[in-house]
Amino acid sequence: MTGESGGEGGAGTGRREVLRVGAAALLLGAAGCTGKARPRTAAPGSSGVASTSTTGTATPETPAPTPLPERPLWQPGPDEIQPDVKRRAVELVAALGAWPPGGQGVEAARARVAALGLPPALAEQAGPLAPAAAEASLEVVVAQYGGILDDSASVLVVCRQWTRGQDGSVAEGGTTVDVRLGRAEPRWTVTALHPGVAGPAAAAPSATVARVLAEPRIELPPEAAADLRGGTVRDSVLEAMLRLAGPYTLSVSVVRTGHPLDVFGTTRPSDHPLGRAFDVWRIDGMAVVDRATPRQLVESFLRDAAAAGSYNVGGPVAIPGAGNQFFTDDTHHDHCHVGFNH
């Protein structure tokens, strides 16, 4: 048929057209029998997933990243001393330690701080609270006093943090921030930030450290656990934790890192930075600061801490006739301090 020719139109042209269309139909039928077909491109406005007409296969879309954990912002309870001081500190830490995609960087942090009516330059003191990450979320475990005086305060904001890297991976960590505040109107203002930076982990934890880390009745926030893994906490502290974990479940807030270097308002060195003390903010799941927590439970814990070797036991209740081994003040209204001299 390829050698036939003729002018436009007429009976010859019609016959050749019929033959050509028939051959094309046979070719299409053969293609259909093999199960092969040309893929169709998704139309504009569709899902964008290319599919084939006969096999039903599709190119999967890139899955959405797993959302970072979201936790409600910690709030002080009605039994707190100067609750708005803690609220102020927590608001700032949350503004610095959490941001949506695109909210990273110092300038964005400065804007969030300014929105709280605080000095934007505080964003430059965030340190490990503001790592290089595309997105971050934050949970405040507890906010306890490092010290409270008439015109100044230290609030230790204990945090867990989740960050998403540029590659989409998620890392979990946390820090404890010593937030310094001064009295102002209408609200206290933040004067400085001291985020804790725990040292590197030891090559191998001691047997006692391993026992504390594995003990389910001892709850440790990220920075406190890092202190233990670093080998900078005295055995007296570790052994007391294990002894107290027999009769109690203890929620530790601070061990070493993140605590003021000196006892607040003095020049006397604190036992915490020396690895010789730990603070407990909750006993058997009940907050020390909550007046609904039985005072008998708190007093029993304090006495047992002294029996475990602590020379300096502080808390919200006075223990009559116990000498100077025990103390109470406004700072320790919200936690129990267990200190050692060796």
Short mmCIF file of C-alpha atoms in Angstrom, two decimals:
data_model
loop_
_atom_site.label_atom_id
_atom_site.label_comp_id
_atom_site.label_asym_id
_atom_site.label_seq_id
_atom_site.Cartn_x
_atom_site.Cartn_y
_atom_site.Cartn_z
CA MET A 1 0.00 0.00 0.00
CA THR A 2 2.91 2.32 0.48
CA GLY A 3 3.37 2.61 -3.33
CA GLU A 4 -0.16 3.83 -4.05
CA SER A 5 -0.74 7.45 -4.91
CA GLY A 6 -3.62 9.67 -5.98
CA GLY A 7 -4.95 13.20 -5.89
CA GLU A 8 -6.80 14.87 -3.06
CA GLY A 9 -10.36 13.56 -2.49
CA GLY A 10 -12.16 11.02 -4.61
CA ALA A 11 -12.91 7.33 -3.96
CA GLY A 12 -9.21 6.27 -3.84
CA THR A 13 -8.45 8.62 -0.94
CA GLY A 14 -11.39 7.30 1.12
CA ARG A 15 -10.30 3.67 0.71
CA ARG A 16 -6.74 4.43 1.82
CA GLU A 17 -8.11 6.32 4.91
CA VAL A 18 -10.21 3.33 5.97
CA LEU A 19 -7.18 1.04 5.70
CA ARG A 20 -5.02 3.48 7.69
CA VAL A 21 -7.52 3.81 10.54
CA GLY A 22 -7.95 0.05 10.72
CA ALA A 23 -4.20 -0.52 11.01
CA ALA A 24 -4.00 2.02 13.77
CA ALA A 25 -6.77 0.23 15.65
CA LEU A 26 -4.90 -3.06 15.39
CA LEU A 27 -1.76 -1.43 16.80
CA LEU A 28 -3.68 0.03 19.72
CA GLY A 29 -5.28 -3.33 20.42
CA ALA A 30 -1.88 -4.98 20.48
CA ALA A 31 -0.62 -2.42 22.99
CA GLY A 32 -3.61 -3.12 25.19
CA CYS A 33 -2.92 -6.83 25.21
CA THR A 34 0.60 -6.32 26.55
CA GLY A 35 -0.66 -4.32 29.55
CA LYS A 36 1.58 -1.38 28.62
CA ALA A 37 0.34 2.16 28.24
CA ARG A 38 1.72 5.63 28.42
CA PRO A 39 1.40 7.16 31.90
CA ARG A 40 -1.00 10.05 32.27
CA THR A 41 0.28 13.26 33.83
CA ALA A 42 -1.88 14.56 36.67
CA ALA A 43 -4.03 17.49 35.67
CA PRO A 44 -3.38 20.89 37.23
CA GLY A 45 -5.10 21.22 40.59
CA SER A 46 -5.12 17.46 41.22
CA SER A 47 -3.14 15.64 43.92
CA GLY A 48 -0.03 15.73 41.78
CA VAL A 49 0.41 11.94 41.96
CA ALA A 50 1.19 10.42 38.59
CA SER A 51 -0.59 7.11 37.87
CA THR A 52 -0.80 4.57 35.05
CA SER A 53 -3.98 3.59 33.24
CA THR A 54 -3.72 -0.17 33.69
CA THR A 55 -1.33 -1.15 36.53
CA GLY A 56 -2.81 1.11 39.24
CA THR A 57 0.64 2.04 40.61
CA ALA A 58 1.37 5.57 41.80
CA THR A 59 4.31 7.65 42.90
CA PRO A 60 3.76 8.36 46.63
CA GLU A 61 3.74 11.92 47.93
CA THR A 62 6.40 12.96 50.44
CA PRO A 63 4.88 12.22 53.87
CA ALA A 64 4.22 15.15 56.17
CA PRO A 65 6.73 15.38 59.05
CA THR A 66 5.62 13.99 62.40
CA PRO A 67 4.40 16.89 64.56
CA LEU A 68 6.59 17.80 67.50
CA PRO A 69 5.06 17.13 70.93
CA GLU A 70 2.89 19.94 72.23
CA ARG A 71 2.45 20.50 75.94
CA PRO A 72 0.31 23.10 77.75
CA LEU A 73 2.33 25.90 79.26
CA TRP A 74 3.16 25.29 82.93
CA GLN A 75 1.19 27.50 85.31
CA PRO A 76 1.85 28.26 88.99
CA GLY A 77 -0.75 26.96 91.42
CA PRO A 78 -2.63 28.98 94.02
CA ASP A 79 -0.26 27.98 96.83
CA GLU A 80 2.81 29.59 95.29
CA ILE A 81 4.62 32.52 96.88
CA GLN A 82 4.62 35.38 94.33
CA PRO A 83 3.12 33.21 91.53
CA ASP A 84 3.47 35.88 88.86
CA VAL A 85 7.25 35.86 89.32
CA LYS A 86 7.31 32.24 88.18
CA ARG A 87 4.78 32.90 85.42
CA ARG A 88 6.97 35.69 84.07
CA ALA A 89 10.04 33.44 83.98
CA VAL A 90 8.16 30.59 82.28
CA GLU A 91 6.69 32.88 79.62
CA LEU A 92 10.15 34.04 78.63
CA VAL A 93 11.67 30.56 78.52
CA ALA A 94 8.77 29.30 76.39
CA ALA A 95 9.19 32.23 73.98
CA LEU A 96 12.89 31.45 73.57
CA GLY A 97 12.71 27.66 73.50
CA ALA A 98 9.83 27.00 71.10
CA TRP A 99 9.11 28.25 67.60
CA PRO A 100 7.17 27.19 64.48
CA PRO A 101 8.84 26.42 61.12
CA GLY A 102 10.53 29.62 59.97
CA GLY A 103 10.68 31.07 63.48
CA GLN A 104 14.29 30.19 64.18
CA GLY A 105 17.08 32.70 64.67
CA VAL A 106 17.94 35.54 67.00
CA GLU A 107 15.84 38.20 65.27
CA ALA A 108 12.67 36.14 65.48
CA ALA A 109 13.44 35.38 69.13
CA ARG A 110 13.98 39.06 69.86
CA ALA A 111 10.53 39.81 68.46
CA ARG A 112 8.91 37.14 70.65
CA VAL A 113 10.65 38.51 73.74
CA ALA A 114 9.63 42.09 72.90
CA ALA A 115 6.01 40.94 72.57
CA LEU A 116 6.17 39.98 76.26
CA GLY A 117 7.25 43.51 77.19
CA LEU A 118 10.76 42.30 78.10
CA PRO A 119 14.14 43.51 76.81
CA PRO A 120 14.74 41.93 73.35
CA ALA A 121 18.46 41.56 74.15
CA LEU A 122 17.55 38.67 76.46
CA ALA A 123 17.27 36.55 73.31
CA GLU A 124 21.04 36.72 73.00
CA GLN A 125 21.41 34.96 76.39
CA ALA A 126 19.36 31.90 75.38
CA GLY A 127 22.40 29.68 74.73
CA PRO A 128 21.41 25.98 74.53
CA LEU A 129 17.75 26.94 74.82
CA ALA A 130 17.89 28.16 71.20
CA PRO A 131 19.84 25.60 69.12
CA ALA A 132 20.11 25.85 65.34
CA ALA A 133 16.89 24.05 64.41
CA ALA A 134 14.09 24.58 61.90
CA GLU A 135 11.39 24.07 64.54
CA ALA A 136 11.18 23.50 68.29
CA SER A 137 8.67 22.69 71.00
CA LEU A 138 9.15 22.89 74.75
CA GLU A 139 7.68 21.49 77.94
CA VAL A 140 8.30 23.14 81.30
CA VAL A 141 8.49 20.29 83.81
CA VAL A 142 8.45 22.61 86.81
CA ALA A 143 9.50 26.09 87.84
CA GLN A 144 11.00 26.28 91.33
CA TYR A 145 12.66 29.04 93.24
CA GLY A 146 16.42 29.27 93.32
CA GLY A 147 15.80 32.22 95.62
CA ILE A 148 13.13 34.81 96.42
CA LEU A 149 13.76 38.10 98.20
CA ASP A 150 11.77 41.33 98.44
CA ASP A 151 13.12 42.84 95.23
CA SER A 152 14.88 40.03 93.37
CA ALA A 153 14.37 36.39 92.54
CA SER A 154 15.87 33.37 90.85
CA VAL A 155 13.46 30.95 89.16
CA LEU A 156 14.84 27.61 87.95
CA VAL A 157 12.81 26.64 84.88
CA VAL A 158 13.29 22.93 84.22
CA CYS A 159 12.61 22.06 80.55
CA ARG A 160 12.30 19.29 78.03
CA GLN A 161 12.76 20.32 74.40
CA TRP A 162 12.20 18.74 71.00
CA THR A 163 13.90 20.16 67.90
CA ARG A 164 13.62 19.41 64.20
CA GLY A 165 16.78 19.63 62.12
CA GLN A 166 17.01 20.89 58.55
CA ASP A 167 16.91 17.26 57.38
CA GLY A 168 13.62 16.66 59.23
CA SER A 169 15.11 14.56 62.03
CA VAL A 170 13.82 15.13 65.58
CA ALA A 171 16.09 15.35 68.63
CA GLU A 172 14.99 15.35 72.28
CA GLY A 173 16.85 17.12 75.05
CA GLY A 174 16.35 19.82 77.61
CA THR A 175 17.98 22.28 79.93
CA THR A 176 17.42 24.12 83.20
CA VAL A 177 17.43 27.90 83.04
CA ASP A 178 18.21 30.11 86.02
CA VAL A 179 16.02 33.15 85.28
CA ARG A 180 16.90 36.24 87.31
CA LEU A 181 14.16 38.79 87.95
CA GLY A 182 13.73 42.15 89.62
CA ARG A 183 10.68 43.83 91.05
CA ALA A 184 9.00 46.26 88.65
CA GLU A 185 5.54 47.61 87.87
CA PRO A 186 3.12 46.40 86.70
CA ARG A 187 4.98 43.04 86.62
CA TRP A 188 8.41 41.82 87.65
CA THR A 189 10.96 42.00 84.85
CA VAL A 190 13.69 39.61 83.78
CA THR A 191 17.22 40.93 84.27
CA ALA A 192 19.33 37.96 83.10
CA LEU A 193 19.28 34.34 81.94
CA HIS A 194 21.71 31.59 82.93
CA PRO A 195 20.91 28.41 80.96
CA GLY A 196 22.61 25.33 82.32
CA VAL A 197 25.14 23.44 80.21
CA ALA A 198 25.87 19.96 81.53
CA GLY A 199 29.28 18.49 80.85
CA PRO A 200 29.95 15.53 78.54
CA ALA A 201 28.99 12.02 79.56
CA ALA A 202 31.65 9.88 81.17
CA ALA A 203 33.06 7.03 79.12
CA ALA A 204 31.20 4.57 81.33
CA PRO A 205 28.83 5.39 84.21
CA SER A 206 29.61 3.99 87.64
CA ALA A 207 27.50 1.13 88.93
CA THR A 208 25.74 3.50 91.33
CA VAL A 209 24.93 5.99 88.58
CA ALA A 210 23.56 3.17 86.44
CA ARG A 211 21.32 2.05 89.31
CA VAL A 212 19.91 5.55 89.81
CA LEU A 213 19.27 6.03 86.09
CA ALA A 214 17.49 2.68 85.93
CA GLU A 215 15.38 3.21 89.06
CA PRO A 216 11.75 3.93 88.04
CA ARG A 217 10.98 5.54 91.40
CA ILE A 218 13.52 8.30 90.71
CA GLU A 219 12.27 10.77 88.08
CA LEU A 220 15.07 12.85 86.56
CA PRO A 221 14.65 15.72 84.07
CA PRO A 222 17.13 15.90 81.16
CA GLU A 223 19.76 18.13 82.76
CA ALA A 224 19.78 16.21 86.05
CA ALA A 225 20.20 12.91 84.19
CA ALA A 226 23.07 14.48 82.22
CA ASP A 227 24.73 15.47 85.51
CA LEU A 228 24.67 11.84 86.61
CA ARG A 229 25.97 10.56 83.28
CA GLY A 230 28.81 13.08 83.47
CA GLY A 231 30.13 11.57 86.71
CA THR A 232 30.06 14.91 88.56
CA VAL A 233 27.61 13.94 91.30
CA ARG A 234 28.91 12.67 94.65
CA ASP A 235 28.20 9.12 95.76
CA SER A 236 26.54 10.50 98.90
CA VAL A 237 23.84 12.06 96.69
CA LEU A 238 23.38 8.94 94.57
CA GLU A 239 23.15 6.62 97.58
CA ALA A 240 20.62 8.90 99.29
CA MET A 241 18.46 8.95 96.16
CA LEU A 242 18.44 5.15 96.07
CA ARG A 243 17.66 4.89 99.77
CA LEU A 244 14.77 7.37 99.52
CA ALA A 245 13.43 5.61 96.43
CA GLY A 246 12.58 2.66 98.66
CA PRO A 247 9.66 4.26 100.54
CA TYR A 248 8.98 7.12 98.08
CA THR A 249 8.73 8.03 94.41
CA LEU A 250 10.77 11.21 94.11
CA SER A 251 10.61 13.72 91.27
CA VAL A 252 13.95 15.51 91.13
CA SER A 253 14.13 19.04 89.75
CA VAL A 254 17.78 20.06 90.03
CA VAL A 255 20.99 18.27 90.91
CA ARG A 256 24.00 20.26 89.82
CA THR A 257 23.69 22.13 86.54
CA GLY A 258 21.34 25.11 86.32
CA HIS A 259 21.43 26.00 90.02
CA PRO A 260 22.91 29.34 91.21
CA LEU A 261 26.57 29.07 92.17
CA ASP A 262 25.96 30.78 95.51
CA VAL A 263 23.07 30.48 97.92
CA PHE A 264 20.79 33.20 96.53
CA GLY A 265 21.35 36.60 98.13
CA THR A 266 24.65 35.53 99.74
CA THR A 267 28.26 34.89 98.81
CA ARG A 268 28.13 31.42 100.36
CA PRO A 269 28.76 28.64 97.79
CA SER A 270 25.83 26.34 97.16
CA ASP A 271 26.27 22.57 97.49
CA HIS A 272 24.52 22.02 94.14
CA PRO A 273 27.28 23.11 91.73
CA LEU A 274 29.69 20.95 93.73
CA GLY A 275 27.58 17.87 93.03
CA ARG A 276 26.63 17.55 96.71
CA ALA A 277 22.88 18.24 96.69
CA PHE A 278 19.59 17.54 94.93
CA ASP A 279 16.13 19.08 95.05
CA VAL A 280 12.81 17.21 94.99
CA TRP A 281 9.66 19.02 93.84
CA ARG A 282 7.20 16.12 94.01
CA ILE A 283 6.85 13.16 96.41
CA ASP A 284 4.71 10.17 95.44
CA GLY A 285 3.26 12.22 92.59
CA MET A 286 2.19 15.10 94.87
CA ALA A 287 3.76 18.55 94.54
CA VAL A 288 5.58 19.79 97.63
CA VAL A 289 4.11 23.27 97.11
CA ASP A 290 0.51 22.02 97.04
CA ARG A 291 -1.21 22.43 100.40
CA ALA A 292 -3.29 19.33 99.57
CA THR A 293 -0.10 17.25 99.85
CA PRO A 294 -0.11 15.79 103.37
CA ARG A 295 2.34 17.67 105.57
CA GLN A 296 3.05 14.39 107.32
CA LEU A 297 4.36 12.98 104.02
CA VAL A 298 6.67 15.97 103.49
CA GLU A 299 7.93 15.88 107.08
CA SER A 300 8.54 12.14 106.85
CA PHE A 301 10.53 12.64 103.64
CA LEU A 302 12.66 15.36 105.25
CA ARG A 303 13.43 13.19 108.28
CA ASP A 304 14.32 10.24 106.06
CA ALA A 305 16.60 12.48 103.99
CA ALA A 306 18.45 13.40 107.18
CA ALA A 307 18.66 9.72 108.12
CA ALA A 308 20.19 9.08 104.66
CA GLY A 309 23.12 11.32 105.62
CA SER A 310 22.05 14.86 104.63
CA TYR A 311 23.46 17.52 106.92
CA ASN A 312 21.32 20.30 105.43
CA VAL A 313 17.65 19.50 104.82
CA GLY A 314 15.25 22.24 103.70
CA GLY A 315 11.57 22.30 102.88
CA PRO A 316 8.22 24.01 103.41
CA VAL A 317 7.67 22.77 106.96
CA ALA A 318 9.58 23.44 110.16
CA ILE A 319 10.53 20.37 112.17
CA PRO A 320 10.48 21.36 115.83
CA GLY A 321 13.30 20.32 118.09
CA ALA A 322 15.44 19.07 115.22
CA GLY A 323 18.33 21.51 115.68
CA ASN A 324 20.00 23.25 112.74
CA GLN A 325 20.03 20.20 110.47
CA PHE A 326 16.63 21.31 109.12
CA PHE A 327 15.52 24.69 107.81
CA THR A 328 12.56 26.32 106.09
CA ASP A 329 12.13 29.60 104.20
CA ASP A 330 10.21 31.10 101.28
CA THR A 331 12.68 29.74 98.73
CA HIS A 332 12.02 26.17 99.89
CA HIS A 333 8.27 26.58 100.05
CA ASP A 334 8.08 24.68 96.73
CA HIS A 335 10.71 21.92 97.07
CA CYS A 336 12.83 19.86 99.42
CA HIS A 337 16.58 20.42 99.48
CA VAL A 338 18.86 17.51 100.39
CA GLY A 339 22.52 18.57 100.82
CA PHE A 340 25.73 16.80 101.80
CA ASN A 341 29.12 18.00 103.00
CA HIS A 342 31.15 15.28 101.32
#
